Tab-separated table of C-alpha atoms and ligand atoms in Angstrom:
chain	number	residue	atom	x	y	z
A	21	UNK	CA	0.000	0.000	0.000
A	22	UNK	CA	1.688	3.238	-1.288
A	23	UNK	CA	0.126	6.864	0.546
A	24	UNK	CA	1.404	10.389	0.482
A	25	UNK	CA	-0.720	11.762	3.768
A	26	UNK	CA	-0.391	8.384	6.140
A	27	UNK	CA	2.276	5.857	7.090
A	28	UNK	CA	1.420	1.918	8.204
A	29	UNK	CA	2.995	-0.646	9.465
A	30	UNK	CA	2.622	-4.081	10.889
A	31	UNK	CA	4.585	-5.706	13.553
A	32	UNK	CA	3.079	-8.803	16.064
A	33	UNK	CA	-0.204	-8.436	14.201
A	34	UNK	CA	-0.546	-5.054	15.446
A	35	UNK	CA	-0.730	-2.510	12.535
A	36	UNK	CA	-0.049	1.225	13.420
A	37	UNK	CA	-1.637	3.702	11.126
A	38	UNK	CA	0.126	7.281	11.331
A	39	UNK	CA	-1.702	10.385	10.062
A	40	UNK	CA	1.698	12.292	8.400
A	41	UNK	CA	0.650	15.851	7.598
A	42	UNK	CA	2.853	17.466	10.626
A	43	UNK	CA	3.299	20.869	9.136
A	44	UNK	CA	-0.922	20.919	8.896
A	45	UNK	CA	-0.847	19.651	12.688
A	46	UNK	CA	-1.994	16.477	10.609
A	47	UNK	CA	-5.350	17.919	9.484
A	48	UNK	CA	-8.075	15.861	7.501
A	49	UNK	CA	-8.216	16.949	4.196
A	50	UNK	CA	-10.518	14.882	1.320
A	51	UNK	CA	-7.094	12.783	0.355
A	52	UNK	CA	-6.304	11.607	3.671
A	53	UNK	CA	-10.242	10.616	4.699
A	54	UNK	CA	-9.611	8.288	1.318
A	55	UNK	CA	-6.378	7.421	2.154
A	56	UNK	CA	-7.636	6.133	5.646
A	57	UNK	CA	-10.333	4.348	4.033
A	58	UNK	CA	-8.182	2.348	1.728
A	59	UNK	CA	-5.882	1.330	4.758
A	60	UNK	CA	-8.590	0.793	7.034
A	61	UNK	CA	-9.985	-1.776	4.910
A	62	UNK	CA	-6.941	-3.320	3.793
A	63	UNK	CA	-6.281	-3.569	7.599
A	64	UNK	CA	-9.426	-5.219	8.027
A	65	UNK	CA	-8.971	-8.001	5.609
A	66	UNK	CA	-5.267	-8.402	6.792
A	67	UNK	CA	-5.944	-11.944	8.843
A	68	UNK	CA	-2.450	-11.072	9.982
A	69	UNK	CA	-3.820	-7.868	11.684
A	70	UNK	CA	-5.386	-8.302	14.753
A	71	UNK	CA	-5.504	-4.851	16.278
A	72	UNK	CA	-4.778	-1.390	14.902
A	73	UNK	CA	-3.134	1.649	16.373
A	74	UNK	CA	-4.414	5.299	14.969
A	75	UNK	CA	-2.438	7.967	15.966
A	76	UNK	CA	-0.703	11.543	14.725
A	77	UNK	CA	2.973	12.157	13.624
A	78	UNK	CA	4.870	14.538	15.515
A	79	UNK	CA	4.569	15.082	19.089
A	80	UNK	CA	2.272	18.009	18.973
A	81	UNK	CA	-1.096	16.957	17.277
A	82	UNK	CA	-3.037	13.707	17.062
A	83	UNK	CA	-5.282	15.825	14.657
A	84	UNK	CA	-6.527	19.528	14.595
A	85	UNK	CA	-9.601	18.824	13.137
A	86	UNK	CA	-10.706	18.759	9.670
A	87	UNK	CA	-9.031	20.881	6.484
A	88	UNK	CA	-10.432	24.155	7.086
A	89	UNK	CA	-8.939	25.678	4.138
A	90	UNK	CA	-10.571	23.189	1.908
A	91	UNK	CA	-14.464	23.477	2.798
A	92	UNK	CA	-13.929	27.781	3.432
A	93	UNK	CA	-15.861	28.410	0.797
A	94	UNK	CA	-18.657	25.310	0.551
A	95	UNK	CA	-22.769	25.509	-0.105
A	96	UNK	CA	-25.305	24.239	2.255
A	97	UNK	CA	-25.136	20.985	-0.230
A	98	UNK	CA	-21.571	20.874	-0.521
A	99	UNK	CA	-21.560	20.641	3.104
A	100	UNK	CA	-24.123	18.479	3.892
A	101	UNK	CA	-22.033	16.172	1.297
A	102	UNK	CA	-18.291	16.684	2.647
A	103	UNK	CA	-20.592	15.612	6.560
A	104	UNK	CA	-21.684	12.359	5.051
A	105	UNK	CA	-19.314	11.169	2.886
A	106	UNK	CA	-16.638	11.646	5.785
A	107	UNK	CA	-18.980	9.988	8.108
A	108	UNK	CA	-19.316	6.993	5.962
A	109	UNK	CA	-15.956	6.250	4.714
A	110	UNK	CA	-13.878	7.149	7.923
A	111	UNK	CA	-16.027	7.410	10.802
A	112	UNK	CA	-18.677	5.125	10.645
A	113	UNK	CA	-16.621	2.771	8.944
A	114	UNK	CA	-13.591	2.867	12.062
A	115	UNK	CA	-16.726	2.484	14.845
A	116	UNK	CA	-18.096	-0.673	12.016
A	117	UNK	CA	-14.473	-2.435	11.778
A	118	UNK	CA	-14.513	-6.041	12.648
A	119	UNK	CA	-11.027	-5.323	13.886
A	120	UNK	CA	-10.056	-3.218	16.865
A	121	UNK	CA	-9.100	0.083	16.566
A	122	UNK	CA	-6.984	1.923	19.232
A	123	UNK	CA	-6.924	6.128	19.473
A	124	UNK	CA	-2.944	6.942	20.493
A	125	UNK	CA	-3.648	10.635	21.484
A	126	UNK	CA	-0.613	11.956	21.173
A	127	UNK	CA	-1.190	16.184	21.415
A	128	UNK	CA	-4.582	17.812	19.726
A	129	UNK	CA	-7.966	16.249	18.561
A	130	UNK	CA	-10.213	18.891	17.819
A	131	UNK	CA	-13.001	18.959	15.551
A	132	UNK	CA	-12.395	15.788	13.431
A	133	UNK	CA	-9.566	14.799	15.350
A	134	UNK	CA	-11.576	13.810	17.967
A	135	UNK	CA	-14.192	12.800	16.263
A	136	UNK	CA	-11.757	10.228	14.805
A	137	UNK	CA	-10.572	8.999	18.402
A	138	UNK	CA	-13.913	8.912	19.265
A	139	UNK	CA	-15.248	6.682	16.259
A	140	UNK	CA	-11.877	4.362	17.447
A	141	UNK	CA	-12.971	1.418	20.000
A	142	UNK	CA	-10.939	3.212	22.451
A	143	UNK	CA	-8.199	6.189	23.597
A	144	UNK	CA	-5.239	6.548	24.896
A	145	UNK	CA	-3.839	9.472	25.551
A	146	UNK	CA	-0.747	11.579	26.147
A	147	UNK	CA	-0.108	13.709	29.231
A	148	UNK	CA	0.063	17.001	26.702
A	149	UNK	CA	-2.856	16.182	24.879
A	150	UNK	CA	-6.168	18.445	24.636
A	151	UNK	CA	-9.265	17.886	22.984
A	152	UNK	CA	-12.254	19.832	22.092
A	153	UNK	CA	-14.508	19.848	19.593
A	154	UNK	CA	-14.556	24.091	18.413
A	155	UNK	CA	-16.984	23.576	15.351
A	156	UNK	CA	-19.128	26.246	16.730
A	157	UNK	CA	-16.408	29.290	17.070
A	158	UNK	CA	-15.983	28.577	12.983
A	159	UNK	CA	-20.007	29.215	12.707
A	160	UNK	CA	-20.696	25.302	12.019
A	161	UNK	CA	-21.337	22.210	14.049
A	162	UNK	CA	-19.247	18.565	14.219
A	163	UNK	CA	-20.200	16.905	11.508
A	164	UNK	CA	-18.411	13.564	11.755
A	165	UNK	CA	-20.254	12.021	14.349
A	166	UNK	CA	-19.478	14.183	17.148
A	167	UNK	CA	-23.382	15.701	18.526
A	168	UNK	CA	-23.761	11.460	18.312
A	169	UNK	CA	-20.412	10.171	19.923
A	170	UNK	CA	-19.325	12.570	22.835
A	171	UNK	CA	-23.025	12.484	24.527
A	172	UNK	CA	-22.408	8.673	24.054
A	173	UNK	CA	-19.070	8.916	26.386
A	174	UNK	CA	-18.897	11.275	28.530
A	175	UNK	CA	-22.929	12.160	28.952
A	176	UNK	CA	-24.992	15.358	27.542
A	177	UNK	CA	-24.623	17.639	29.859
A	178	UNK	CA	-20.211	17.499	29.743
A	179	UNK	CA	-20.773	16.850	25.796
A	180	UNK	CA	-23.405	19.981	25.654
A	181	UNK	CA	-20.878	21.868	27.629
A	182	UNK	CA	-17.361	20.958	25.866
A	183	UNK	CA	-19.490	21.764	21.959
A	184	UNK	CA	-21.143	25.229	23.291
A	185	UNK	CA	-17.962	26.445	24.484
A	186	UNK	CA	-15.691	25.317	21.613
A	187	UNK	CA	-12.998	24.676	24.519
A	188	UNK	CA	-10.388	21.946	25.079
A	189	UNK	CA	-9.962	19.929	28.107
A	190	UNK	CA	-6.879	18.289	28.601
A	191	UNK	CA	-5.992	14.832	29.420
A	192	UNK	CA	-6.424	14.976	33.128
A	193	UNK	CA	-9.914	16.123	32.612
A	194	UNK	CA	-10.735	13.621	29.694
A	195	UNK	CA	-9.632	10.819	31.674
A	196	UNK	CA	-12.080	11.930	34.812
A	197	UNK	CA	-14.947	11.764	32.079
A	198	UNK	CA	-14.368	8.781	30.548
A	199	UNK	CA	-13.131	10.363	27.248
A	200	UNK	CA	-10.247	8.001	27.345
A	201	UNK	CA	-8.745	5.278	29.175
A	202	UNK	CA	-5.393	6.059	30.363
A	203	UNK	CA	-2.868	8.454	30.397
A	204	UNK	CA	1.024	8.696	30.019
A	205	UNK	CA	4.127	10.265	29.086
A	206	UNK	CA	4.287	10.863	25.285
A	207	UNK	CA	6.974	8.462	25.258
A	208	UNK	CA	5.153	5.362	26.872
A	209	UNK	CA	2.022	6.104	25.109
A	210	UNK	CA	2.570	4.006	21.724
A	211	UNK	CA	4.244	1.127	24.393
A	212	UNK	CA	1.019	1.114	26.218
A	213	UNK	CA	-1.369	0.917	23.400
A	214	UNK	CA	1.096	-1.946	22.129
A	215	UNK	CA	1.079	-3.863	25.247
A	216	UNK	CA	-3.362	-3.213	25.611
A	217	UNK	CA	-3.492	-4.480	21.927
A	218	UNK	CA	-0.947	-7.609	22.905
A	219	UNK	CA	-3.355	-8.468	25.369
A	220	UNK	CA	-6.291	-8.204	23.133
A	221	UNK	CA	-4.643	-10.464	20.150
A	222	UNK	CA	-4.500	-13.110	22.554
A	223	UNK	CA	-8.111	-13.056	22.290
A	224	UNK	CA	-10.762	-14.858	19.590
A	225	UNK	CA	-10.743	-12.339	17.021
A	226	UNK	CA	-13.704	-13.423	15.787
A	227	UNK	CA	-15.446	-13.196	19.315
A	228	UNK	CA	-13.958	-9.511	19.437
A	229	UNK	CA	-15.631	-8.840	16.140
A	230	UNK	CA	-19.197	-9.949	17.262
A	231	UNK	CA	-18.897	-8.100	20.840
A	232	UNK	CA	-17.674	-4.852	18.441
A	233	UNK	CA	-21.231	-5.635	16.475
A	234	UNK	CA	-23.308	-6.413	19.817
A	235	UNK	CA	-21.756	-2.954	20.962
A	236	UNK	CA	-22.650	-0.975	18.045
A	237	UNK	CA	-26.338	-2.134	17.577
A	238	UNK	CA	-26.950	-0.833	21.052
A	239	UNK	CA	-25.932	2.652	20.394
A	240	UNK	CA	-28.168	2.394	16.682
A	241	UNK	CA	-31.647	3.230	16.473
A	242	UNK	CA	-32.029	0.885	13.811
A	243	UNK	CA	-30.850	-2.510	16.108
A	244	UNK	CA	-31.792	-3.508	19.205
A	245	UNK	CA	-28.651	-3.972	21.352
A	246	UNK	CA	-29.963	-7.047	23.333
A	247	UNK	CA	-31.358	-9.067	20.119
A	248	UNK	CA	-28.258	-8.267	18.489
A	249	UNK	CA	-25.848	-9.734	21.338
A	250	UNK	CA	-28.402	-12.970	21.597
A	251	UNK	CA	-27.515	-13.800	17.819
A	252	UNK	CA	-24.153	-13.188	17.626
A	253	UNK	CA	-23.786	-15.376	21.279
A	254	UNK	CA	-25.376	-17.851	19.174
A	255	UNK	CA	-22.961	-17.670	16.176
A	256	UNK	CA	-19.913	-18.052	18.026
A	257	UNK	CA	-20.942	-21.186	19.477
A	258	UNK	CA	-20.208	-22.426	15.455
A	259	UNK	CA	-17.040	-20.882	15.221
A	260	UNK	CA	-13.472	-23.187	15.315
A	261	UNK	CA	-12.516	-20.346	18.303
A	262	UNK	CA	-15.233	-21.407	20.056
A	263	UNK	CA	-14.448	-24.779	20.052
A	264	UNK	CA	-10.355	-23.666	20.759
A	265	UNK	CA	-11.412	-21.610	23.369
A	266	UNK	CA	-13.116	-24.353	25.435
A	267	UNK	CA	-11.312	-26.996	24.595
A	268	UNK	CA	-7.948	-25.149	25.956
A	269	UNK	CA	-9.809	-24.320	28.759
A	270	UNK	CA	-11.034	-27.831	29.825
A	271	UNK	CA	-7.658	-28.999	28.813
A	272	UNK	CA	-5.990	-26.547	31.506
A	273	UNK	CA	-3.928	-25.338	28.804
A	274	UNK	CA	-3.682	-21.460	27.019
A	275	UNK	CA	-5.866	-20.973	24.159
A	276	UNK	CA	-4.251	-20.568	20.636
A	277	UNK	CA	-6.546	-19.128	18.400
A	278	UNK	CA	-5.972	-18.961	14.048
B	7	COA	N1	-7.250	22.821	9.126
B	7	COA	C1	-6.298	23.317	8.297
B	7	COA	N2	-5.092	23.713	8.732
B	7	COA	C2	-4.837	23.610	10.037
B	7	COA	C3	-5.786	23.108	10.950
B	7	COA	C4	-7.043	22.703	10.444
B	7	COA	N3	-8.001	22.182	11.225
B	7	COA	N4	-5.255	23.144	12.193
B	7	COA	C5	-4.015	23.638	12.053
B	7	COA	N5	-3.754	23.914	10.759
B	7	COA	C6	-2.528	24.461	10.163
B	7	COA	C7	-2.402	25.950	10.411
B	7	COA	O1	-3.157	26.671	9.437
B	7	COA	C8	-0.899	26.146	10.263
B	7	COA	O2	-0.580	26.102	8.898
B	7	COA	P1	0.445	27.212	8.270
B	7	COA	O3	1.717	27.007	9.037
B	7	COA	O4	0.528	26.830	6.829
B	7	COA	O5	-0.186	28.535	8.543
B	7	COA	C9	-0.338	24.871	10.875
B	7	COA	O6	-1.384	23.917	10.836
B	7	COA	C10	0.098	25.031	12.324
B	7	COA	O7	-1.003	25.518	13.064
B	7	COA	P2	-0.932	26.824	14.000
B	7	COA	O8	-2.323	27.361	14.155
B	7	COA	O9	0.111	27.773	13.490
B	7	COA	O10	-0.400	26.182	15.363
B	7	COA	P3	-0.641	26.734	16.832
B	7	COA	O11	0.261	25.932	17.714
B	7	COA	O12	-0.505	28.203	16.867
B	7	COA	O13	-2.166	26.375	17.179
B	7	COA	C11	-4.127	24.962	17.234
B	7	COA	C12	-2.581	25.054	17.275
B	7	COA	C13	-4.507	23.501	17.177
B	7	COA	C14	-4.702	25.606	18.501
B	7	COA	C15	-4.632	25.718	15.985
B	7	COA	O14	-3.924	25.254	14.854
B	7	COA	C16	-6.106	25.555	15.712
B	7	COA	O15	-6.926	26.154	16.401
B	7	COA	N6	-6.474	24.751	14.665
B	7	COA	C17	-7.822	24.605	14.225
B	7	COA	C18	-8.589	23.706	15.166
B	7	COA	C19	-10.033	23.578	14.736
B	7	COA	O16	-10.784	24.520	14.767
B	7	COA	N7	-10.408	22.362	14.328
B	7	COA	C20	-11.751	22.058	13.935
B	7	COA	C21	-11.913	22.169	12.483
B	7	COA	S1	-13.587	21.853	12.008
């Protein structure tokens, strides 16, 4: 896979996607959303992959948000357009990967930035980094998923408070809202997420792709959560994990799974 705006790589079945647009504080513009696709999905078909790592390059910014510079100038349809492609090619489809996807925080996520760690199945985050979600001191609102996703994790009143405002918080306070998981030095940050995604790939991928499903459907108004988790319960009982997974147990011994 050949990009201009990203960087991957795979080690231990751990993939680490790097958004590489430093001098732009690693900004989304249209070729990177794509670009992000394409990897994403690669990723995802990657049997070898097991977990992925998204963070920034640099040590400053995770990302500042969507391109700016490149919707200025946009109609009311252009807009609505540049909202729902983005949510369904990036955001959407992160939160929809059968494979985990890890948020390594590393400085800013504002706008689309966090939106982005926020579509991830979790973040991690550096002791410098600040988030915010300032849609509404450019005149507009978040429009990849994050009215939706930060009421989800942190609750309406914080999430009503951090979009009215347009401020950031920093890592301290996202941690003591359940924004993200942990905090660290910039320089044990990538480690961490490493060792939290060895521990997951020890795991039944295929069991971590239903629970990521089960998840989802609760937080859709389409699915119901419950009725969701009952049939894919059911499906992993016909799954050669399943089987692993028990058998190693009953057999006192560790579980390897394909
Ligand atoms: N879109 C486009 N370009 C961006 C950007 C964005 N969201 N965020 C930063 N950049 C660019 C800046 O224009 C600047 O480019 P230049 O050197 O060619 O002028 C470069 O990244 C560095 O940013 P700068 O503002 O000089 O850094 P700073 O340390 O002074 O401030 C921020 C950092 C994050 C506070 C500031 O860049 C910012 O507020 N960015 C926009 C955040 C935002 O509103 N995001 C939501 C978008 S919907």
């Amino acid at each position: 896979m050949s990009f201009d705006n990203i960087l991957v790589k795979e080690k231990n079945n751990i993939a680490t996607v790097t958004i590489n647009r430093p001098t732009k504080l690693n900004a989304l513009n249209k070729a990177t959303i794509q670009e992000l696709h394409r990897a994403f999905k690669a990723l995802n078909k990657d049997k070898r992959v097991k977990v992925i790592i998204v963070t920034g390059s640099g040590e400053k910014a995770f990302v500042a948000g969507a391109d700016i510079a490149e919707f200025s100038d946009f109609s009311v349809n252009e807009g609505e357009k540049l909202a729902a492609k983005g949510q369904k090619k990036l955001f959407d489809y992160v939160e929809q990967l059968n494979t985990p996807v890890i948020a390594a925080v590393n400085g800013f996520a504002l706008g689309g930035g966090l939106e982005l760690a926020m579509a991830s199945h979790f973040r991690v985050a550096s002791d410098n980094a600040k988030m915010g979600l300032p849609e509404v001191s450019l005149g507009v609102i978040p429009g990849y998923g994050g009215t939706q996703r930060l009421p989800q994790l942190v609750g309406k009143g914080i999430a009503n408070e951090m979009i009215m405002t347009a401020g950031m918080i920093d890592a301290t306070k996202a941690l003591s809202i359940g924004l993200v998981n942990y905090v660290v030095p910039q320089e044990e940050l990538l480690p961490l997420c490493e060792k939290l995604a060895g521990k997951i790939s020890n795991n039944s991928s295929v069991a971590i792709s239903y629970a990521i499903k089960a998840i989802n459907a609760g937080f859709s108004s389409d699915t119901d959560g419950f009725k969701e988790e009952i049939k894919a319960f059911g499906n992993c009982f016909g799954t050669s994990d399943f089987e692993e997974g028990t058998t190693a147990f009953l057999e006192k011994r560790k579980a390897k799974f394909e």
